[in-house]
XYZ file of C-alpha atoms in Angstrom:
599
model
C -60.687 -9.382 -8.054
C -59.827 -7.894 -11.449
C -56.364 -6.655 -10.484
C -54.586 -9.585 -12.258
C -55.749 -8.074 -15.560
C -52.833 -5.652 -15.201
C -50.739 -8.504 -16.634
C -52.481 -8.438 -20.009
C -51.746 -4.695 -20.322
C -47.994 -5.050 -19.667
C -47.067 -5.777 -23.323
C -48.969 -2.672 -24.486
C -47.399 -0.055 -22.252
C -46.319 3.000 -24.331
C -42.639 2.571 -23.548
C -39.894 -0.004 -24.175
C -40.899 -3.048 -22.120
C -38.905 -6.147 -21.101
C -39.284 -9.024 -23.524
C -40.716 -11.208 -20.767
C -43.831 -8.997 -20.677
C -44.698 -10.337 -24.121
C -45.517 -13.792 -22.737
C -48.938 -12.351 -21.839
C -49.800 -11.728 -25.493
C -50.462 -15.415 -26.176
C -52.385 -18.281 -24.669
C -50.933 -17.717 -21.192
C -53.218 -14.685 -20.907
C -56.183 -17.074 -20.721
C -54.899 -18.240 -17.340
C -55.165 -14.655 -16.103
C -58.769 -14.412 -17.284
C -59.559 -17.744 -15.594
C -58.131 -16.450 -12.309
C -60.201 -13.252 -12.571
C -63.351 -15.247 -13.316
C -62.753 -17.435 -10.245
C -62.108 -14.392 -8.066
C -65.347 -12.745 -9.241
C -67.290 -15.965 -8.721
C -65.819 -16.245 -5.230
C -67.109 -12.763 -4.416
C -70.572 -13.380 -5.831
C -71.264 -16.941 -4.661
C -71.692 -18.511 -1.274
C -69.126 -21.092 -0.132
C -70.086 -24.571 -1.315
C -68.860 -28.069 -0.637
C -68.900 -31.455 -2.341
C -69.594 -33.464 0.799
C -73.002 -34.549 -0.489
C -71.291 -36.801 -3.012
C -69.828 -38.896 -0.239
C -73.153 -39.885 1.273
C -74.876 -41.577 -1.661
C -75.233 -45.317 -2.098
C -72.708 -45.340 -4.934
C -70.339 -42.507 -3.969
C -67.772 -43.235 -6.690
C -70.325 -43.268 -9.518
C -70.237 -39.511 -10.081
C -66.408 -39.290 -10.281
C -66.481 -42.120 -12.799
C -69.125 -40.383 -14.919
C -67.241 -37.085 -14.816
C -64.047 -38.852 -15.871
C -65.873 -40.553 -18.741
C -67.192 -37.222 -20.037
C -63.787 -35.533 -19.730
C -61.923 -38.360 -21.454
C -64.551 -38.593 -24.210
C -64.331 -34.866 -24.953
C -60.538 -35.038 -24.993
C -60.618 -38.049 -27.340
C -63.008 -36.216 -29.684
C -60.801 -33.132 -29.916
C -57.584 -35.152 -30.248
C -59.046 -37.562 -32.833
C -57.153 -36.024 -35.817
C -53.859 -36.950 -34.154
C -54.701 -40.537 -33.149
C -54.021 -43.363 -33.574
C -50.326 -42.579 -33.720
C -46.976 -43.898 -32.611
C -47.212 -47.578 -31.712
C -51.028 -47.608 -31.504
C -51.664 -49.102 -34.970
C -49.151 -51.860 -34.240
C -51.154 -53.004 -31.223
C -54.304 -52.905 -33.352
C -52.671 -55.047 -36.053
C -52.069 -57.760 -33.449
C -55.741 -57.511 -32.481
C -56.730 -57.954 -36.119
C -54.438 -60.962 -36.420
C -56.063 -62.552 -33.373
C -59.516 -61.783 -34.716
C -59.078 -62.869 -38.338
C -56.341 -65.511 -38.146
C -56.457 -66.716 -34.551
C -52.733 -66.060 -34.097
C -50.270 -63.194 -33.597
C -48.313 -63.720 -36.803
C -48.607 -60.286 -38.359
C -46.834 -60.603 -41.715
C -49.966 -61.468 -43.682
C -51.923 -58.688 -41.954
C -49.368 -56.104 -43.027
C -49.229 -57.568 -46.532
C -53.015 -57.258 -46.873
C -53.026 -53.781 -45.362
C -55.574 -54.626 -42.659
C -54.465 -51.511 -40.818
C -55.866 -49.184 -43.496
C -59.206 -49.189 -41.683
C -57.691 -46.804 -39.120
C -54.269 -45.787 -40.506
C -53.835 -43.765 -43.674
C -50.576 -44.855 -45.223
C -48.067 -47.665 -45.193
C -47.254 -49.257 -41.845
C -43.945 -51.151 -41.711
C -44.140 -53.949 -39.124
C -42.333 -53.495 -35.810
C -40.246 -56.646 -35.899
C -36.640 -57.040 -34.785
C -36.331 -60.815 -34.670
C -38.430 -63.486 -36.335
C -39.758 -66.394 -34.321
C -38.093 -69.771 -34.352
C -40.679 -70.897 -36.924
C -39.569 -68.120 -39.267
C -42.806 -66.179 -38.796
C -43.015 -62.469 -38.090
C -44.069 -61.488 -34.548
C -44.421 -57.910 -33.341
C -42.103 -56.595 -30.651
C -45.228 -55.385 -28.809
C -46.791 -57.596 -26.144
C -50.037 -59.404 -27.029
C -51.843 -58.636 -23.758
C -53.458 -55.345 -24.710
C -54.540 -56.579 -28.181
C -56.220 -59.573 -26.522
C -57.978 -57.379 -23.930
C -59.442 -54.994 -26.532
C -60.334 -57.724 -29.015
C -64.082 -57.898 -28.136
C -64.375 -54.115 -28.415
C -62.601 -54.140 -31.795
C -64.870 -56.938 -33.022
C -67.939 -54.879 -32.083
C -66.929 -51.339 -33.023
C -63.525 -51.406 -34.696
C -60.988 -48.803 -33.652
C -63.635 -46.473 -32.205
C -65.033 -49.323 -30.142
C -61.558 -49.843 -28.679
C -61.342 -46.153 -27.780
C -64.679 -46.264 -25.937
C -63.647 -49.442 -24.135
C -60.359 -47.911 -22.994
C -62.173 -44.789 -21.787
C -64.490 -47.002 -19.724
C -61.486 -48.714 -18.120
C -59.789 -45.394 -17.351
C -63.019 -43.911 -15.951
C -63.597 -46.908 -13.692
C -59.997 -46.598 -12.479
C -60.512 -42.909 -11.660
C -63.697 -43.801 -9.775
C -61.710 -46.349 -7.765
C -59.013 -43.733 -7.097
C -61.708 -41.383 -5.737
C -63.137 -44.141 -3.541
C -59.762 -45.158 -2.111
C -58.906 -41.521 -1.371
C -62.296 -41.038 0.303
C -61.975 -44.262 2.291
C -58.464 -43.353 3.425
C -59.076 -39.727 4.407
C -62.776 -39.819 5.292
C -63.261 -36.540 3.395
C -65.245 -36.188 0.168
C -63.663 -32.826 -0.672
C -60.190 -34.327 -0.220
C -61.184 -37.256 -2.420
C -62.309 -34.864 -5.144
C -58.985 -33.066 -5.005
C -57.116 -36.368 -5.262
C -59.378 -37.399 -8.142
C -58.722 -34.118 -9.954
C -54.963 -34.434 -9.417
C -54.790 -37.657 -11.436
C -57.816 -37.363 -13.751
C -56.996 -33.870 -15.020
C -53.258 -34.435 -15.355
C -52.099 -34.456 -18.967
C -49.994 -37.654 -18.704
C -52.959 -39.798 -17.651
C -55.695 -37.960 -19.563
C -53.840 -38.180 -22.870
C -53.326 -41.935 -22.407
C -56.876 -42.712 -21.253
C -58.143 -43.261 -24.812
C -54.985 -44.243 -26.703
C -54.180 -47.831 -27.642
C -51.177 -48.094 -25.358
C -50.819 -50.438 -22.377
C -49.994 -47.688 -19.886
C -53.478 -46.545 -18.824
C -54.829 -50.124 -18.401
C -51.585 -50.898 -16.568
C -52.247 -47.942 -14.263
C -55.714 -49.323 -13.488
C -54.220 -52.695 -12.547
C -51.514 -51.103 -10.401
C -54.259 -49.222 -8.557
C -56.004 -52.524 -7.806
C -52.701 -53.671 -6.290
C -52.668 -50.613 -4.026
C -56.284 -51.417 -3.177
C -55.089 -54.878 -2.136
C -52.452 -53.308 0.139
C -55.100 -51.161 1.807
C -57.571 -54.058 1.979
C -55.042 -56.180 3.847
C -54.531 -53.323 6.290
C -58.283 -52.810 6.744
C -58.970 -56.496 7.246
C -56.161 -56.734 9.764
C -57.468 -53.832 11.846
C -60.413 -54.438 14.148
C -61.663 -50.892 13.793
C -62.079 -51.298 10.037
C -63.671 -54.751 10.047
C -67.231 -53.434 10.214
C -66.621 -51.295 7.103
C -65.275 -54.061 4.860
C -67.476 -54.853 1.909
C -66.496 -58.539 2.100
C -66.137 -60.753 5.099
C -62.600 -60.419 6.460
C -62.101 -64.193 6.320
C -62.967 -64.495 2.622
C -60.190 -65.404 0.217
C -62.157 -64.746 -2.978
C -61.201 -61.042 -3.360
C -57.560 -62.045 -3.176
C -57.972 -64.443 -6.081
C -59.168 -61.502 -8.188
C -56.349 -59.257 -6.971
C -53.852 -61.916 -7.998
C -55.521 -62.364 -11.388
C -55.242 -58.621 -12.051
C -51.536 -58.479 -11.227
C -50.920 -61.567 -13.375
C -52.025 -59.535 -16.412
C -49.328 -56.888 -16.054
C -46.393 -58.677 -17.758
C -48.669 -59.580 -20.675
C -49.417 -55.887 -21.248
C -45.733 -54.945 -21.420
C -42.497 -56.591 -20.349
C -41.503 -53.593 -18.201
C -44.685 -54.096 -16.153
C -43.211 -57.323 -14.784
C -41.243 -55.112 -12.380
C -44.500 -53.609 -11.093
C -46.148 -57.017 -10.719
C -43.211 -58.456 -8.789
C -42.818 -55.586 -6.323
C -46.548 -55.159 -5.728
C -47.016 -58.887 -5.261
C -44.254 -59.072 -2.677
C -45.614 -56.112 -0.723
C -49.129 -57.569 -0.698
C -47.835 -60.860 0.672
C -46.032 -58.996 3.462
C -49.235 -57.183 4.420
C -51.300 -60.370 4.187
C -49.135 -61.960 6.871
C -50.992 -59.867 9.453
C -54.500 -60.373 8.045
C -57.070 -62.941 9.242
C -56.937 -66.294 7.405
C -53.604 -65.255 5.975
C -52.581 -68.630 4.494
C -55.766 -69.114 2.486
C -55.682 -65.534 1.217
C -52.029 -65.754 0.231
C -52.611 -69.055 -1.540
C -55.558 -67.622 -3.484
C -53.562 -64.506 -4.302
C -50.586 -66.472 -5.658
C -52.483 -69.121 -7.613
C -53.056 -67.260 -10.877
C -49.802 -65.202 -10.862
C -47.742 -68.368 -10.419
C -49.428 -70.024 -13.389
C -49.290 -66.759 -15.322
C -45.549 -66.361 -14.766
C -44.889 -69.869 -16.094
C -47.122 -69.201 -19.096
C -45.413 -65.863 -19.738
C -41.941 -67.404 -19.782
C -43.283 -70.326 -21.796
C -44.616 -67.881 -24.411
C -41.134 -66.576 -25.192
C -39.725 -70.092 -25.118
C -42.362 -71.302 -27.576
C -42.112 -68.339 -29.970
C -38.407 -67.507 -29.810
C -36.826 -70.611 -28.325
C -35.651 -68.796 -25.188
C -37.408 -67.714 -21.966
C -35.711 -64.306 -22.178
C -38.406 -61.546 -22.208
C -36.095 -59.326 -24.277
C -36.073 -61.847 -27.128
C -38.534 -59.842 -29.300
C -36.057 -56.949 -29.174
C -33.158 -59.116 -30.272
C -31.948 -59.612 -26.708
C -31.235 -55.922 -26.082
C -33.576 -53.050 -25.184
C -31.025 -50.237 -25.449
C -30.687 -49.546 -21.728
C -27.696 -48.236 -19.827
C -27.152 -46.714 -16.392
C -25.267 -43.930 -18.159
C -28.630 -42.761 -19.532
C -30.225 -42.504 -16.065
C -29.565 -38.794 -15.249
C -30.969 -37.710 -18.580
C -33.850 -40.186 -18.346
C -34.980 -39.269 -14.836
C -34.587 -35.558 -15.453
C -36.550 -35.796 -18.675
C -39.310 -37.984 -17.258
C -39.975 -35.450 -14.503
C -38.913 -32.023 -15.779
C -38.690 -31.937 -19.595
C -40.941 -29.202 -20.993
C -42.811 -31.538 -23.326
C -42.437 -34.982 -21.770
C -41.867 -34.270 -18.065
C -44.399 -35.373 -15.457
C -44.189 -32.308 -13.218
C -43.703 -29.917 -16.135
C -47.018 -30.975 -17.688
C -48.931 -31.794 -14.468
C -47.591 -29.639 -11.615
C -50.438 -30.727 -9.329
C -48.713 -34.094 -8.910
C -46.021 -32.325 -6.874
C -48.758 -31.867 -4.261
C -49.297 -35.632 -4.260
C -45.627 -36.284 -3.559
C -45.759 -33.725 -0.755
C -48.884 -35.438 0.572
C -46.924 -38.497 1.621
C -44.974 -36.298 4.051
C -47.951 -34.228 5.240
C -50.421 -37.056 5.725
C -49.555 -37.876 9.322
C -50.924 -34.506 10.417
C -54.477 -35.443 9.492
C -54.463 -39.235 9.534
C -52.938 -39.758 12.931
C -49.563 -41.080 13.939
C -50.364 -44.714 13.132
C -48.069 -44.567 10.144
C -50.501 -45.936 7.545
C -49.833 -43.218 4.994
C -46.107 -43.245 5.625
C -46.097 -46.989 5.108
C -48.069 -46.516 1.894
C -45.481 -43.933 0.823
C -42.694 -46.409 1.476
C -44.529 -49.103 -0.448
C -45.132 -46.759 -3.374
C -41.404 -46.028 -3.441
C -40.599 -49.740 -3.329
C -42.752 -50.159 -6.428
C -41.694 -46.941 -8.146
C -37.906 -46.956 -7.731
C -37.144 -50.259 -9.541
C -39.594 -49.297 -12.274
C -38.016 -45.835 -12.602
C -34.608 -47.475 -12.952
C -36.000 -49.685 -15.708
C -37.574 -46.878 -17.754
C -35.091 -44.125 -16.858
C -32.162 -46.131 -18.222
C -33.980 -46.763 -21.511
C -32.369 -44.857 -24.362
C -35.630 -43.406 -25.669
C -37.227 -42.602 -22.315
C -39.727 -40.241 -23.971
C -41.362 -43.310 -25.592
C -41.206 -42.053 -29.164
C -44.349 -40.388 -30.490
C -46.645 -40.265 -27.473
C -48.057 -38.107 -24.733
C -45.966 -36.725 -21.868
C -44.361 -39.084 -19.341
C -46.066 -42.144 -20.852
C -43.723 -44.545 -19.102
C -44.679 -43.064 -15.702
C -48.445 -43.304 -16.227
C -48.740 -46.738 -14.506
C -47.556 -45.123 -11.262
C -49.956 -42.165 -11.254
C -53.405 -43.295 -10.087
C -52.298 -44.265 -6.538
C -51.110 -40.652 -6.126
C -54.761 -39.635 -5.696
C -54.501 -40.921 -2.116
C -51.551 -38.775 -0.936
C -52.974 -35.816 -2.885
C -56.208 -36.174 -0.913
C -54.207 -36.532 2.289
C -52.334 -33.311 1.483
C -55.648 -31.487 1.052
C -56.853 -32.780 4.427
C -53.598 -31.905 6.150
C -53.414 -28.366 4.752
C -55.830 -26.230 6.734
C -54.594 -22.774 5.735
C -56.268 -20.780 2.966
C -52.921 -20.049 1.367
C -51.884 -23.700 1.110
C -55.200 -24.654 -0.457
C -54.960 -21.721 -2.844
C -51.605 -23.104 -3.999
C -53.138 -26.557 -4.492
C -56.085 -25.214 -6.453
C -53.701 -23.168 -8.591
C -51.782 -26.350 -9.384
C -55.025 -28.129 -10.347
C -56.155 -25.274 -12.599
C -52.804 -24.997 -14.379
C -52.657 -28.795 -14.835
C -56.203 -28.886 -16.219
C -55.364 -25.982 -18.564
C -52.315 -27.839 -19.864
C -54.421 -30.959 -20.449
C -57.057 -28.968 -22.332
C -54.406 -27.282 -24.478
C -52.619 -30.527 -25.323
C -55.786 -32.470 -26.111
C -57.708 -29.692 -27.851
C -55.084 -27.408 -29.382
C -53.738 -28.106 -32.839
C -56.168 -31.012 -33.317
C -54.405 -32.988 -30.604
C -50.956 -32.618 -32.125
C -49.782 -30.505 -29.211
C -50.007 -33.488 -26.879
C -48.686 -36.321 -29.037
C -45.305 -35.649 -30.529
C -41.735 -36.840 -30.678
C -38.304 -35.305 -31.095
C -36.322 -35.665 -34.286
C -32.836 -35.178 -35.688
C -33.410 -31.640 -36.940
C -32.534 -29.987 -33.638
C -36.126 -29.370 -32.551
C -36.384 -29.797 -28.790
C -39.283 -27.459 -28.058
C -42.628 -28.701 -26.818
C -45.317 -28.037 -29.462
C -47.732 -26.525 -26.963
C -45.165 -23.872 -25.991
C -44.565 -22.947 -29.626
C -48.356 -22.770 -30.101
C -48.921 -20.708 -26.940
C -46.954 -17.692 -28.172
C -45.601 -16.734 -31.594
C -43.814 -13.600 -30.417
C -41.324 -14.902 -27.830
C -39.240 -18.070 -27.688
C -41.001 -19.925 -24.867
C -39.284 -23.306 -25.513
C -35.929 -21.661 -24.759
C -37.255 -20.618 -21.333
C -38.171 -24.123 -20.112
C -36.048 -27.184 -19.289
C -35.360 -29.604 -22.159
C -33.712 -32.992 -21.688
C -34.105 -34.729 -25.045
C -30.610 -35.117 -26.550
C -29.600 -34.486 -30.138
C -29.356 -36.638 -32.121
C -32.430 -38.326 -30.688
C -31.994 -41.891 -31.842
C -29.654 -43.972 -29.641
C -26.210 -44.329 -31.158
C -22.678 -45.051 -29.894
C -21.845 -41.355 -29.796
C -25.068 -40.341 -28.112
C -23.825 -40.500 -24.519
C -22.070 -37.137 -24.671
C -25.166 -35.420 -26.055
C -27.236 -37.016 -23.284
C -24.871 -35.776 -20.623
C -24.948 -32.283 -22.085
C -28.744 -32.384 -22.309
C -29.040 -33.533 -18.685
C -26.666 -30.807 -17.495
C -28.504 -28.073 -19.388
C -31.888 -29.459 -18.383
C -31.150 -29.520 -14.652
C -29.555 -26.068 -14.853
C -32.769 -24.701 -16.390
C -34.917 -26.556 -13.848
C -33.209 -24.938 -10.854
C -34.421 -21.332 -11.453
C -37.959 -22.582 -12.027
C -37.903 -24.616 -8.818
C -36.510 -21.732 -6.748
C -38.948 -19.142 -8.124
C -41.975 -21.380 -7.654
C -40.955 -22.393 -4.122
C -40.599 -18.724 -3.155
C -44.004 -18.002 -4.717
C -45.609 -20.859 -2.763
C -44.094 -19.544 0.471
C -45.392 -16.029 -0.207
C -48.903 -17.203 -1.106
C -49.115 -19.257 2.086
C -48.038 -16.219 4.112
C -50.577 -14.030 2.314
C -53.245 -16.593 3.117
C -52.432 -16.325 6.798
C -52.285 -12.549 7.116
C -54.152 -11.118 4.136
C -57.837 -10.603 3.457
C -59.668 -13.712 2.161
C -61.041 -11.923 -0.906
C -57.536 -10.757 -1.841
C -56.009 -14.244 -1.823
C -56.878 -15.308 -5.372
C -55.652 -12.089 -7.053
C -52.547 -12.054 -4.858
C -51.758 -15.673 -5.672
C -52.236 -15.002 -9.400
C -49.903 -12.010 -9.401
C -47.328 -13.771 -7.197
C -47.093 -16.793 -9.461
C -47.079 -14.561 -12.554
C -44.071 -12.653 -11.226
C -42.346 -15.943 -10.367
C -42.919 -17.214 -13.906
C -41.576 -14.007 -15.464
C -38.447 -14.103 -13.300
C -37.816 -17.767 -14.132
C -38.347 -17.166 -17.855
C -35.956 -14.208 -17.824
C -33.256 -16.123 -15.945
C -33.394 -19.174 -18.227
C -33.350 -16.999 -21.340
C -30.195 -15.361 -20.066
C -28.664 -18.735 -19.159
C -29.291 -20.006 -22.688
C -28.163 -16.730 -24.277
C -31.430 -16.901 -26.211
C -32.943 -14.169 -28.331
C -36.326 -13.823 -26.586
C -38.293 -12.113 -29.348
C -38.986 -14.275 -32.407
C -39.441 -11.480 -34.947
C -40.144 -13.571 -38.033
C -42.630 -15.837 -36.282
C -44.385 -12.779 -34.855
C -44.613 -11.145 -38.270
C -46.017 -14.287 -39.860
C -48.552 -14.562 -37.055
C -49.584 -10.954 -37.692
C -50.090 -11.722 -41.385
C -52.199 -14.757 -40.522
C -54.378 -12.618 -38.271
C -54.725 -9.893 -40.925
C -55.718 -12.471 -43.529
C -58.199 -14.252 -41.277
C -61.270 -15.043 -43.346
C -59.786 -13.663 -46.572
C -56.582 -13.673 -48.601
C -54.028 -10.886 -48.449
C -51.714 -10.596 -51.460
C -48.484 -8.541 -51.381
C -46.548 -7.831 -54.591
C -43.021 -6.799 -53.629
C -41.310 -7.313 -56.990
C -41.422 -3.626 -58.051
C -40.804 -2.035 -54.681
C -37.714 -1.390 -52.633
């Protein structure tokens, strides 16, 4: 059980050691200690299960409470870094609605209303004035209107609590849908952990951005897809919480989807694709015409009102009017955008939440445990129908990393439904080795979330890239001061960062280098997964956790070494290591060195 501790001794061997051994001198060593603690607990404790949580009257209450506690703790630790990015601009619109009854923000900026939560000057985000000559923010008014009651009651902190409640309720719904789909409480908990503990969603759960509320609404759309399937199947009719003939739930599903374009213009793609898929499923449900009519009533009126809003304010129904008619998108940006959104070391979805790779795999594995009826495969197809157009919209955006924000912010609206295939993957994987791989992915993802939310007062999670050549993720620079970890991970953000006519070449170069660095990581981790699964089949049960830890550690060291060589990087950062040593020496006191009279 303690054999993985050999890793923390590698840097201290009394002989010249490879530079890659030094990665275990920093924060990565804590992962080794976590693995040892789990292995010791596994030896000392009896096997236990979470099935009891699926038999209570309110089975999803506990997942919701756990999510609320986790998000609240993360918000507390990250509070020095928030609000940041575009958050204060959404809050200014809320203040304008509350104090003036409009969304004309010029007078709010002139008065400095934002100083209640923002220390400094805040230039308004305005590209084009309205046709009345007034100043309107480029940001959509939906989120400011939704959080207005919370702001009126508790100010900025009231908004944070309100957003945490929404995110927690969404995670509870994700648990319930995963449980209902798989019939397994333990699988539902794994699916819940895959989305709740992932850094992209966790870091957005309490920030004043539209992405986490948008994710909650998208999940209700997936709920509608499953509801239509359940109501159309005789074997599920007795389990439905509403009568299968009732159209009222569909009115609420439609009302939820109608909110999406008001939260952000790019969410209109999600609303359109989800709405079409729900109508297709409703065709086979009882009382289909009444349900479809109820479902479409509010979205139809909402779409007219949404287009009318732009026509009234800007004199054109074009949703890009606030941005001056252009949002800086091009298909030429797509390789760099997609690569960065998934694999970039600081902003990539899978780079910061590797457990979500299990969710993607779950779509393919689900038929093993859920029968050959094709429900999960159809859900996978529907998720792709929703995800692909949206990915094209955000992946072709010039600044796909969303400025100063958490990782993969633009992909957050797609994440919560992944709890279902993640749960299906857990159910389908019966071998000890496969489940050890999944638990490893959860632990690493949770560790990354804790580091980004709690390390550096939250500044490790919320960051941007600038024109000074810095492409490294802050959490990697924080994790080790002795070796150049950022040079060992894929980076897709181009230099210069801001979109410009000459930026296409730098984007192409960044995409090429980023994918080249991703390949060794993918190959090493795939080999490690294969070996751990084989060990799980043939090895002793009590040896699985230490073996998995050492296998993945070796895979990481090989990948780091290969990418360093590819980048011709100097692995050891001598000056940074020396300064770190001085900081440690001077901890709690001041050390003064006078070098003027010495050679």
